mmCIF file of C-alpha atoms and ligand atoms in Angstrom:
data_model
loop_
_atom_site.group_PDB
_atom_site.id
_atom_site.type_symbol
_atom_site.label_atom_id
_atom_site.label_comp_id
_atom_site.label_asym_id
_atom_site.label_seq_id
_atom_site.Cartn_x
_atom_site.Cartn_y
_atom_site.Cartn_z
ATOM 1 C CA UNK C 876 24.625 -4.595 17.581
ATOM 2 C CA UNK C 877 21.210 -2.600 17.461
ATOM 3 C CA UNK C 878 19.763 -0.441 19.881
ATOM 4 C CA UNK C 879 16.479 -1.602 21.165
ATOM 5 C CA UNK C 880 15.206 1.727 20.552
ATOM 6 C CA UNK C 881 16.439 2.040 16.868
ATOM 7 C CA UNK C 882 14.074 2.698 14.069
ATOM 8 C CA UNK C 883 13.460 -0.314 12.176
ATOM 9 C CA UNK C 884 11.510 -0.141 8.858
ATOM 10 C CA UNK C 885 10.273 -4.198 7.794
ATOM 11 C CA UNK C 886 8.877 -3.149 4.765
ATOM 12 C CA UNK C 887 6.279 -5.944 3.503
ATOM 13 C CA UNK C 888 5.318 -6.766 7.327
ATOM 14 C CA UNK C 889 2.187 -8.464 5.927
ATOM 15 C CA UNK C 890 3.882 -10.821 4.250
ATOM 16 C CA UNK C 891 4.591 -14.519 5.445
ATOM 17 C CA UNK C 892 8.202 -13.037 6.058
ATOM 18 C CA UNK C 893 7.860 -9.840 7.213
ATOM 19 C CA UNK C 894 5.316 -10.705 9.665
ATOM 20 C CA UNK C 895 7.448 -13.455 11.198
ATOM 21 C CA UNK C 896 10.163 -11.046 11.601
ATOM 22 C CA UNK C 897 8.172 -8.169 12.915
ATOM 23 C CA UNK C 898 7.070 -10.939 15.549
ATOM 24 C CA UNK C 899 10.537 -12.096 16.307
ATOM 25 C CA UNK C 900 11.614 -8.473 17.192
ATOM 26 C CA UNK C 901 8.980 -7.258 19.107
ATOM 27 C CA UNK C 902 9.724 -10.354 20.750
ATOM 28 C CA UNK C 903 13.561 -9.578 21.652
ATOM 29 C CA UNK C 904 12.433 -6.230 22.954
ATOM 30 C CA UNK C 905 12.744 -4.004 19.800
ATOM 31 C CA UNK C 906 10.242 -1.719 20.547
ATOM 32 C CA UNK C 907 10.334 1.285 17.309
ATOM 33 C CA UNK C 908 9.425 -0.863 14.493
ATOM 34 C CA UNK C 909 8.087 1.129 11.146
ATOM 35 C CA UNK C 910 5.871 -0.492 9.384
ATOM 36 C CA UNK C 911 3.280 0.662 6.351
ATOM 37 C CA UNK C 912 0.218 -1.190 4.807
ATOM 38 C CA UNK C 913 0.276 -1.725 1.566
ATOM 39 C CA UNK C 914 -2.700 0.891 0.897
ATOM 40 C CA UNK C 915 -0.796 3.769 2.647
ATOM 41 C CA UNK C 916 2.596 2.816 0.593
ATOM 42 C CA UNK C 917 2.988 1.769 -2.536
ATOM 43 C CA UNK C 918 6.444 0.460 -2.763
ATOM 44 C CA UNK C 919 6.755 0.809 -6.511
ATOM 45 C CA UNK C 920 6.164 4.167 -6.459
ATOM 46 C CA UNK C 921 9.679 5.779 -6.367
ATOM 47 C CA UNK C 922 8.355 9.373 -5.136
ATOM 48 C CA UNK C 923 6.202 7.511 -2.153
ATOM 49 C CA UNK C 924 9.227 5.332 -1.055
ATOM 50 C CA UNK C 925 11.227 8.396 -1.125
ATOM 51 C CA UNK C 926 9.131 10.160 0.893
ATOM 52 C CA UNK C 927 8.396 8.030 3.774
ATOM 53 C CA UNK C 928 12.252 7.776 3.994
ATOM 54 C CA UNK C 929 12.425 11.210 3.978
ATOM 55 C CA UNK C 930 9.960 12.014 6.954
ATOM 56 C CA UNK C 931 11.028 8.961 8.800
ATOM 57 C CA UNK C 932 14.637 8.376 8.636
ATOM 58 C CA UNK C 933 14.721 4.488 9.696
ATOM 59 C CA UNK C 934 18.055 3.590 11.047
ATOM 60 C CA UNK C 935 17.873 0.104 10.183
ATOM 61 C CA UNK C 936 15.494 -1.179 6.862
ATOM 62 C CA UNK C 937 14.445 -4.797 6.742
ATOM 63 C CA UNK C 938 13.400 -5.477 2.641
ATOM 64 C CA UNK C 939 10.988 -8.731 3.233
ATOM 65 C CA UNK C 940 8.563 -6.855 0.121
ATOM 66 C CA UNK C 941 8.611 -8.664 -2.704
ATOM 67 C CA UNK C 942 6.248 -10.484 -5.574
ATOM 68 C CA UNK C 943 6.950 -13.790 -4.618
ATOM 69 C CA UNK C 944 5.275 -17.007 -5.515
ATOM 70 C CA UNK C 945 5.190 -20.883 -6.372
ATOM 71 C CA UNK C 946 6.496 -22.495 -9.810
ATOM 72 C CA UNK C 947 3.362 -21.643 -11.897
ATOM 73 C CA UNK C 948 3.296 -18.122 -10.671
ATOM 74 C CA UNK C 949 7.083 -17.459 -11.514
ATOM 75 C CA UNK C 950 6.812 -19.580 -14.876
ATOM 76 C CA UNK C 951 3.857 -18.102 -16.130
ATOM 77 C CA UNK C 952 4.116 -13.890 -15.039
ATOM 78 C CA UNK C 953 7.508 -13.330 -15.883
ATOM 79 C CA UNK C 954 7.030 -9.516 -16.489
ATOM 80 C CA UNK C 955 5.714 -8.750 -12.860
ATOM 81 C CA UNK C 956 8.168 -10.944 -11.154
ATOM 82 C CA UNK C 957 10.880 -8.722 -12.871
ATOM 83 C CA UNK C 958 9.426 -5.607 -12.918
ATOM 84 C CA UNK C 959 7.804 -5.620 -9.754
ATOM 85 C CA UNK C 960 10.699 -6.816 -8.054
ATOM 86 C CA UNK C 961 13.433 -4.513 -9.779
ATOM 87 C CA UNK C 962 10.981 -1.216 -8.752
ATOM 88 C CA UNK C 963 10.767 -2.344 -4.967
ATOM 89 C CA UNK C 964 14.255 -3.172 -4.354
ATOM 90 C CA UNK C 965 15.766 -0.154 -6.325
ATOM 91 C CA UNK C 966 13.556 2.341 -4.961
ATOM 92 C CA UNK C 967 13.846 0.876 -1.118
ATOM 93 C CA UNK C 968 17.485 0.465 -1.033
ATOM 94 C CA UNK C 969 18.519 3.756 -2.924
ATOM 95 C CA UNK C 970 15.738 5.980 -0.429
ATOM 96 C CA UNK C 971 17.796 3.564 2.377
ATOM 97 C CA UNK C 972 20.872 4.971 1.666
ATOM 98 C CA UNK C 973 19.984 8.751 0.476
ATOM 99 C CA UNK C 974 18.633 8.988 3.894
ATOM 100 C CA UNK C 975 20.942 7.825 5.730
ATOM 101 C CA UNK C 976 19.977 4.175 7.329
ATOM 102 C CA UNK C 977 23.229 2.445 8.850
ATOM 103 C CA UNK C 978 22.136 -0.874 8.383
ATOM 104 C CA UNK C 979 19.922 -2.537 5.446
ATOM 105 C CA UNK C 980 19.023 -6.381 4.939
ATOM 106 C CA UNK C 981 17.812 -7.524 1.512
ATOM 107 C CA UNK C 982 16.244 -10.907 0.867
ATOM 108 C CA UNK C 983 17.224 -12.974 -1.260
ATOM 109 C CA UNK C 984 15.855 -16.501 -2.571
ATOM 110 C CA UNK C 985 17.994 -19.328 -3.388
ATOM 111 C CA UNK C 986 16.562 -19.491 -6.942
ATOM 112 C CA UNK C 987 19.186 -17.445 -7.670
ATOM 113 C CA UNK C 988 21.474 -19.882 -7.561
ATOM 114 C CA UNK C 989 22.277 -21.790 -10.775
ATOM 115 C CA UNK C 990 19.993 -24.951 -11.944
ATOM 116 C CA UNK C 991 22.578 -27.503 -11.576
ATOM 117 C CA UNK C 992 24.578 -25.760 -9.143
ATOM 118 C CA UNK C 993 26.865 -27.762 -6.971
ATOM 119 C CA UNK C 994 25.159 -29.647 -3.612
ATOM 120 C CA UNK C 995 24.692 -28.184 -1.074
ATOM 121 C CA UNK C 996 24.895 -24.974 -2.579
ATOM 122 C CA UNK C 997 27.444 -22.737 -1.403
ATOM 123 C CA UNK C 998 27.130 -18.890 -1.642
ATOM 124 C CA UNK C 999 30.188 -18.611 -4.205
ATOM 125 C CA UNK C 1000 27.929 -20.637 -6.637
ATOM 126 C CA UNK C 1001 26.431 -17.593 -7.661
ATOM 127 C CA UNK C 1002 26.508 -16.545 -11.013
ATOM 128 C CA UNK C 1003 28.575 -19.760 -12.032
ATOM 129 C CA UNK C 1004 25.866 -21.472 -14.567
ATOM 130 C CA UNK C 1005 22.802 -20.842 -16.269
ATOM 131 C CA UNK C 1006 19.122 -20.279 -14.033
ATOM 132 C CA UNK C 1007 16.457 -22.379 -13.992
ATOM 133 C CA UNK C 1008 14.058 -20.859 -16.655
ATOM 134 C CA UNK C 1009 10.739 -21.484 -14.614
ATOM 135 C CA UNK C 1010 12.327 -18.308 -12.054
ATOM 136 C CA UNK C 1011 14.140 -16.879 -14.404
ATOM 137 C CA UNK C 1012 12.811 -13.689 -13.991
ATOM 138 C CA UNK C 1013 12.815 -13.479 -10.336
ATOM 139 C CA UNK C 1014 16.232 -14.834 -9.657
ATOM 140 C CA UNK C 1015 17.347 -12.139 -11.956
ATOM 141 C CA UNK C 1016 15.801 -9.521 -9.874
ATOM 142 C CA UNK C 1017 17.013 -10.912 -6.571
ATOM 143 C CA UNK C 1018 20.510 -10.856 -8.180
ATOM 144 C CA UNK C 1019 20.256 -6.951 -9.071
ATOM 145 C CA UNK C 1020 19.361 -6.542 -5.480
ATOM 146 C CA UNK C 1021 22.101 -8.257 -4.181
ATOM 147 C CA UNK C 1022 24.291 -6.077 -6.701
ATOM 148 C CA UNK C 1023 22.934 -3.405 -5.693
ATOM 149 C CA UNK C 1024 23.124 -3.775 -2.309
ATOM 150 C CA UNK C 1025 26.855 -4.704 -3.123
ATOM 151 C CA UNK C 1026 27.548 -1.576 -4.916
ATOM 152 C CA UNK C 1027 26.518 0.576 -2.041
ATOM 153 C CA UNK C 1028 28.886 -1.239 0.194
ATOM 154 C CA UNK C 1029 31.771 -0.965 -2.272
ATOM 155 C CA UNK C 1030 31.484 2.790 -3.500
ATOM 156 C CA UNK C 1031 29.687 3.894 -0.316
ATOM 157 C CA UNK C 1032 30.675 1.576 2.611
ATOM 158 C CA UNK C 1033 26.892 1.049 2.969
ATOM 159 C CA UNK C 1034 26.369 -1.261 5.344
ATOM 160 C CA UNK C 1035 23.906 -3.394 3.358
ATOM 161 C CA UNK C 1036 23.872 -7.175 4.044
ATOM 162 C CA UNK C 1037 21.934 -9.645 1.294
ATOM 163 C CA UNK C 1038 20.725 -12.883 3.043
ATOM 164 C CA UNK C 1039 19.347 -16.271 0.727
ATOM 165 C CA UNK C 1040 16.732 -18.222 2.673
ATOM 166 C CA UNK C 1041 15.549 -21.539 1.439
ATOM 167 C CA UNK C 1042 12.113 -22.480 0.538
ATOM 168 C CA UNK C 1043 10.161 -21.148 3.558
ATOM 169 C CA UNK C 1044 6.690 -22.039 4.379
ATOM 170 C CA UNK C 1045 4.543 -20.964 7.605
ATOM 171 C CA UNK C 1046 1.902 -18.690 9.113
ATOM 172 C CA UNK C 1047 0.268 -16.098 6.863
ATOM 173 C CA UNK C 1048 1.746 -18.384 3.559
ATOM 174 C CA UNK C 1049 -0.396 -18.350 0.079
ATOM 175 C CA UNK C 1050 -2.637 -21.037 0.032
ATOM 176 C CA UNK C 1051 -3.327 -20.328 -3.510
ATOM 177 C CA UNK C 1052 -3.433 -22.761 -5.505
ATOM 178 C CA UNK C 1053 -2.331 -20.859 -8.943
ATOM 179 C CA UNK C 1054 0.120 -19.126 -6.962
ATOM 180 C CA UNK C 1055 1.311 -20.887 -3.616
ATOM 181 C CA UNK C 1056 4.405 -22.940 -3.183
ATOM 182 C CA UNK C 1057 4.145 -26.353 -2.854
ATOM 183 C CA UNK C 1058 4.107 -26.931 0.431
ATOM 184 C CA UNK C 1059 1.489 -24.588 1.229
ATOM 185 C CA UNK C 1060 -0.328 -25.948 -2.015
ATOM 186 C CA UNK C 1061 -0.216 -29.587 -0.698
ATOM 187 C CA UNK C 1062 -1.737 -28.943 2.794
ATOM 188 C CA UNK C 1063 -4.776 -27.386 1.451
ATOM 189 C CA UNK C 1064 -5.347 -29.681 -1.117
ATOM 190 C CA UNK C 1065 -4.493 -32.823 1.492
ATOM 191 C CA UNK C 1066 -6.829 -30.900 3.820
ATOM 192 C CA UNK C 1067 -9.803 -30.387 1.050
ATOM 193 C CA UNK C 1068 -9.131 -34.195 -0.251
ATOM 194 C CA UNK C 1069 -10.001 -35.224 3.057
ATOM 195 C CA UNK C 1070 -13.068 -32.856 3.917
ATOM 196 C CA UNK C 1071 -14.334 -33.790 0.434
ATOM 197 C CA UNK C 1072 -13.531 -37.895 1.293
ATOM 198 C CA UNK C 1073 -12.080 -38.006 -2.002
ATOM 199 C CA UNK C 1074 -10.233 -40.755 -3.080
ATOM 200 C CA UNK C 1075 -6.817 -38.906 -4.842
ATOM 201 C CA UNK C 1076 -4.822 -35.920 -4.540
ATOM 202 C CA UNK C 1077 -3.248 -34.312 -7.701
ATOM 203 C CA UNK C 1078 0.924 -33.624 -6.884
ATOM 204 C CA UNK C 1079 2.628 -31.760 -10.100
ATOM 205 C CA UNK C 1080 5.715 -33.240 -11.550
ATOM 206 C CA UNK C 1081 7.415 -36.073 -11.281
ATOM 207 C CA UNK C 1082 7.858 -35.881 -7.346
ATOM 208 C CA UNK C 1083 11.646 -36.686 -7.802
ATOM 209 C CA UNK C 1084 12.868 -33.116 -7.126
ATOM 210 C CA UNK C 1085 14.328 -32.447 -3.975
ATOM 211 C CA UNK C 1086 13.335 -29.568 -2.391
ATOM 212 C CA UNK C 1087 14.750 -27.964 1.362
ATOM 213 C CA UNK C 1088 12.304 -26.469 3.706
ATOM 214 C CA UNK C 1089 12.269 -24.159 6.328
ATOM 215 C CA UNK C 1090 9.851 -22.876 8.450
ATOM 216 C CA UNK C 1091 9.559 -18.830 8.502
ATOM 217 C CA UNK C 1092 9.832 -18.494 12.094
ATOM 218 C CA UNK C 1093 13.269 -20.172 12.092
ATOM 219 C CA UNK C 1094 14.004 -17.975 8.988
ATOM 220 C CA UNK C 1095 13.074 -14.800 11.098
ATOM 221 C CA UNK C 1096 15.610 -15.579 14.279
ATOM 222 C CA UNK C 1097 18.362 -15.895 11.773
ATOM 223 C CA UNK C 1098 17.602 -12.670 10.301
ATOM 224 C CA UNK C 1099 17.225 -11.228 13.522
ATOM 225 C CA UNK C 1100 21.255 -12.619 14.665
ATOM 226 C CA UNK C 1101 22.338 -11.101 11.013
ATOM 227 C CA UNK C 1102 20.904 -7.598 11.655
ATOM 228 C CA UNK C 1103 23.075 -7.468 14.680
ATOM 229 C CA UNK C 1104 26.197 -10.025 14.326
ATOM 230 C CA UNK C 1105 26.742 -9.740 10.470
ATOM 231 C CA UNK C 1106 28.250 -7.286 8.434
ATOM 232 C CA UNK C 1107 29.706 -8.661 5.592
ATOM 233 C CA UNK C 1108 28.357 -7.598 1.706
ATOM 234 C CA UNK C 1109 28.973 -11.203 0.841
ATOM 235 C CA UNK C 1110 25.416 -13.109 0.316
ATOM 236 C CA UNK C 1111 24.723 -15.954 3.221
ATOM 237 C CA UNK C 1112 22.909 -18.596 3.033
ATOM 238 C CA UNK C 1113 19.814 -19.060 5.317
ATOM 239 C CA UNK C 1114 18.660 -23.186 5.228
ATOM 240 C CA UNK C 1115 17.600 -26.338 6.934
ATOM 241 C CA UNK C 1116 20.351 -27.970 6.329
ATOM 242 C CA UNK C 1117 18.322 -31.400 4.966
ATOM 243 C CA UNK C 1118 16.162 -31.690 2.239
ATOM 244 C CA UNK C 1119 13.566 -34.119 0.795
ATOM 245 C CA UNK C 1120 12.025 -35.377 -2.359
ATOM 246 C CA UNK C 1121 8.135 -33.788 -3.366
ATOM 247 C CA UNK C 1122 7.113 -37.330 -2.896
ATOM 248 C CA UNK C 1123 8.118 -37.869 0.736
ATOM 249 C CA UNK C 1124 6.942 -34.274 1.332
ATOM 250 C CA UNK C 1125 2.927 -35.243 -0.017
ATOM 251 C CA UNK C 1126 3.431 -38.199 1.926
ATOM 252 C CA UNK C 1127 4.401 -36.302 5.169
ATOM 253 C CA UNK C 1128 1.675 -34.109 5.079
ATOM 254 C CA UNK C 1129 -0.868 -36.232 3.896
ATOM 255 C CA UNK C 1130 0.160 -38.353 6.750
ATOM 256 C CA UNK C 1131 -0.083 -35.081 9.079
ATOM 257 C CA UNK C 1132 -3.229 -34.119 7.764
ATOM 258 C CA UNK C 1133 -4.979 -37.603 7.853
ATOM 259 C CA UNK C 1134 -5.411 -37.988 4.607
ATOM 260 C CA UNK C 1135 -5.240 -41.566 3.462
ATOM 261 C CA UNK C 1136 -6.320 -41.529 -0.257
ATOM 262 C CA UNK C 1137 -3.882 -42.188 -3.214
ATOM 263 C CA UNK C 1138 -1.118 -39.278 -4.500
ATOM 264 C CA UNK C 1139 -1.987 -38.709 -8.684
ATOM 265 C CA UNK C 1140 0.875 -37.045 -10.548
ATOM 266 C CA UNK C 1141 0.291 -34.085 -12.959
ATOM 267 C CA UNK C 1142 3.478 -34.670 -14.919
ATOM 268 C CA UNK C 1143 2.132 -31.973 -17.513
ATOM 269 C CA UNK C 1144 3.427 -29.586 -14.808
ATOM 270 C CA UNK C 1145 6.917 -28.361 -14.354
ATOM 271 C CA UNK C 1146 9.656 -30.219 -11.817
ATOM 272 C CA UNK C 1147 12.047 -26.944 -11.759
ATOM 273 C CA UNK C 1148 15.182 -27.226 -10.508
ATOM 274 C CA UNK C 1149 16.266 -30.941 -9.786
ATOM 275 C CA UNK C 1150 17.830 -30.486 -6.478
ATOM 276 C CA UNK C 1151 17.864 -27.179 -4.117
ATOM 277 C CA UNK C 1152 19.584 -27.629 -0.881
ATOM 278 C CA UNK C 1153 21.365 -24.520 0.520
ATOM 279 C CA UNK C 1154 24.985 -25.288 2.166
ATOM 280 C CA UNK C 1155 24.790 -23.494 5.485
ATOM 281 C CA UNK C 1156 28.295 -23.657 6.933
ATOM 282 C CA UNK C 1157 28.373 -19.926 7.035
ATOM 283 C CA UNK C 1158 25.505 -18.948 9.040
ATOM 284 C CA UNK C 1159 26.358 -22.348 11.517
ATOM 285 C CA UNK C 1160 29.404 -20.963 12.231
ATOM 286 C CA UNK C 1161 27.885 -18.086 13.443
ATOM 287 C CA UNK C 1162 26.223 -20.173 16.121
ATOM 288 C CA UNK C 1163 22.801 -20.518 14.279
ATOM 289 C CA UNK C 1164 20.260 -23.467 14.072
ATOM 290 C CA UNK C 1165 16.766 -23.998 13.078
ATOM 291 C CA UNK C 1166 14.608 -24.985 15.791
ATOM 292 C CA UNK C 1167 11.384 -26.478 13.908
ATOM 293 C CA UNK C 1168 12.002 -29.628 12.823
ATOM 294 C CA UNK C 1169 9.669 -30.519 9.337
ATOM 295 C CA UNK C 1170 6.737 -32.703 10.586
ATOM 296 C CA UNK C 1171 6.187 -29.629 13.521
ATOM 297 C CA UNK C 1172 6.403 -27.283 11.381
ATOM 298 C CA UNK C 1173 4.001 -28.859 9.306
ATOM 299 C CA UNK C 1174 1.999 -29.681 12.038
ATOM 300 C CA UNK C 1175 1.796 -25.845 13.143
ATOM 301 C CA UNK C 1176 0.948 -24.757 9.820
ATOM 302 C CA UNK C 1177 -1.790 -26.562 9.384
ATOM 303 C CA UNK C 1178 -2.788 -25.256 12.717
ATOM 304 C CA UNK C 1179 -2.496 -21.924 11.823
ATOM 305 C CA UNK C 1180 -4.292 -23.074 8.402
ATOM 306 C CA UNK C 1181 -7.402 -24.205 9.908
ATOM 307 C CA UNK C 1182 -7.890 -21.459 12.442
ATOM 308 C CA UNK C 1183 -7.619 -18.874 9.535
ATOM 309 C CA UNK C 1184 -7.620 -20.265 6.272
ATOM 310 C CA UNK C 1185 -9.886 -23.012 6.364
ATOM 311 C CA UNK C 1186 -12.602 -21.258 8.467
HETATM 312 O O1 LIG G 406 7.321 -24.662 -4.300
HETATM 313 P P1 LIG G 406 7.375 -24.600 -5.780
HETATM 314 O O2 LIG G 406 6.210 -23.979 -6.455
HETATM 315 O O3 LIG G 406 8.643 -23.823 -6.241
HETATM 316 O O4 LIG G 406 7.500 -26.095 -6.370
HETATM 317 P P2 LIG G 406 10.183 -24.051 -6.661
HETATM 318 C C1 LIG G 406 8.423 -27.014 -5.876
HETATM 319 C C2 LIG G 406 8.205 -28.375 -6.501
HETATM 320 O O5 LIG G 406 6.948 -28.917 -6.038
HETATM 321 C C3 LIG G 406 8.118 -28.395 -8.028
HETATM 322 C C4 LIG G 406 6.222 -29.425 -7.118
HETATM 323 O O6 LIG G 406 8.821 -29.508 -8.523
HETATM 324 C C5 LIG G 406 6.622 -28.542 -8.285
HETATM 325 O O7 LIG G 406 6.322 -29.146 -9.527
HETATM 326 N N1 LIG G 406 4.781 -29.423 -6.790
HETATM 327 C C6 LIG G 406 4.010 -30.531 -6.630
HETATM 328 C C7 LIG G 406 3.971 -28.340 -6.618
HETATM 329 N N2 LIG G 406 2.736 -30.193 -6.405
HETATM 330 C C8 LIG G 406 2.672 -28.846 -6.393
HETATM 331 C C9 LIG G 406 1.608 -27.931 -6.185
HETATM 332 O O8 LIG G 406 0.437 -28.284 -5.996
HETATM 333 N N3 LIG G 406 1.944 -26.595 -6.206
HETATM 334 C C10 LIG G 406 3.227 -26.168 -6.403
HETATM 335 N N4 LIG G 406 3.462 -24.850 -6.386
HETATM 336 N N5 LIG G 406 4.242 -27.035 -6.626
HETATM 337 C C11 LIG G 406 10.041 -21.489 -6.560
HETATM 338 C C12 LIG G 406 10.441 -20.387 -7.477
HETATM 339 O O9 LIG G 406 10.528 -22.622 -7.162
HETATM 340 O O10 LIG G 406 10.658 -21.423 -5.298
HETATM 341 C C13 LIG G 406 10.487 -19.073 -6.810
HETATM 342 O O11 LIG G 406 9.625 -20.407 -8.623
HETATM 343 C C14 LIG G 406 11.136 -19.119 -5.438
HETATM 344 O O12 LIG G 406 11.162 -18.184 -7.638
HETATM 345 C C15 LIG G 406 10.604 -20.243 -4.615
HETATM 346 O O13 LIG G 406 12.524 -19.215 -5.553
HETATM 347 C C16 LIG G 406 11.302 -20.375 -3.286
HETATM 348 O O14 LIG G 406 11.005 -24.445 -5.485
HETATM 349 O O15 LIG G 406 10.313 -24.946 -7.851
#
């Protein structure tokens, strides 16, 4: 259990995920969250991390920093993805545990999982099979971080939990088109299509792949039940549960949008993965659910999209 009172650190609490969970525990009361902005800490730099640790001593450290980005980001800046990530984690979770924080959640991304890993995927499919090569790169800096975080618990009984969420899409998401996710990708271009009265949208790929999706509030109230119910340096899975093909997904939120034009395919653009559904029997059991269903979510997204985004 944590103490309402207990120093948390969310480092990257600008982020779509770190701002959802800084939300979701002010929310349940926490009231001595630590956060830094990006332009007062630079989380690469080892010396910086280590000092802020040093001088603040968080009991608990939530690790929602991270480069993070869609299929054509990942594919095309392998080098940052790896780097980037690799600095961040390393110099966050070492500082974590040189200065003595009790509690530590990493997180993951199930593109570490292997390409044709068995569906749904459970958490012992890690490291079975070959990545997909579009996240390469990534997935083999979220698995360092996992080992790491696994190493701590094994030589130093660090109490240092890793946690895989799905694809994730919600307030404060990239609406970049370069660099954005899909789904984030496909309401502004649904939402431009139909501003502009055009008569197509462009979708990449084949629209076949299958893709689960869960909205970053939901991801944030699991987090928020791990930090105090799980303590385990075995990875869990954080999902939907249900997943759906890119197709049905531009259909859904063209249909949410009111967009009524025709869906073109870009099939010079990479699918990825074939299938990505997370199996979720682990974090059920521990009396989780999500509470968004996809359309709402959707539908509050684009909310949120137009009142900040779209402006
Ligand atoms: O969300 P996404 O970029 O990432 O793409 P991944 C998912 C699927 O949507 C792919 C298709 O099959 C894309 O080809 N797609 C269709 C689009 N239209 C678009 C579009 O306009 N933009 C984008 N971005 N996709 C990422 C990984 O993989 O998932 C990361 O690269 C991370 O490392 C993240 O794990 C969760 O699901 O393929």
């Amino acid at each position: 259990m944590l103490d309402k009172s207990e120093k948390i650190f969310v480092a990257g609490h600008r982020g779509m995920v770190g701002n959802a969970l800084v939300r979701r525990l002010e929310s349940q009361g926490f009231s001595n969250l630590l956060v830094r902005a990006r332009s007062k800490l630079d989380l690469r730099d080892e010396s910086a991390v280590a000092k802020v640790f040093a001088d603040e001593k968080p009991a608990v450290v939530v690790l929602a920093a991270a480069k993070v980005g869609g299929i054509k980001a990942n594919n095309d800046y392998p080098v940052e993805f790896l780097l980037e990530n690799l600095r961040i984690q390393n110099n966050v979770i070492r500082s974590a545990y040189e200065n003595g924080a009790r509690k530590l959640l990493f997180l993951g991304s199930s593109c570490i999982y292997p390409k044709l890993a068995p569906q749904p995927i459970p958490e012992t499919a890690l490291l079975s099979g070959p990545l997909e090569p579009t996240n390469e790169a990534y997935a083999i800096a979220k698995i360092a971080g996992i080992k790491l975080c696994q190493a701590y618990a094994r030589e130093h009984g660090a109490n240092f939990i890793s946690v895989m969420p799905t694809n994730l899409y919600g307030p404060n998401d990239n609406f970049d088109l370069e660099t954005s996710h899909v789904l984030a990708a496909l309401l502004r271009k649904a939402h431009e299509a139909k501003t502009q009265n055009d008569s197509e949208l462009i979708v990449w790929g084949s629209g076949k792949t299958r893709r689960e999706f869960l909205h970053v509030d939901d991801l944030a109230s699991a987090c928020a039940l791990l930090l105090e119910q799980y303590d385990s340096p075995e990875i869990i899975n954080v999902g939907f549960g249900e997943d759906i093909s890119i197709r049905e997904l531009a259909e859904l939120i063209c249909d949410v949008v009111a967009f009524d034009g025709e869906l073109t395919w870009d099939k010079n653009k990479p699918d990825g993965t074939p299938r990505k559904l997370l199996d979720v029997t682990k974090l059920r059991a521990l009396g989780w659910k999500p509470s968004i269903p996809l359309r709402e979510g959707i539908a509050r997204t684009y909310e949120w999209f137009l009142a900040n985004y779209a402006r």
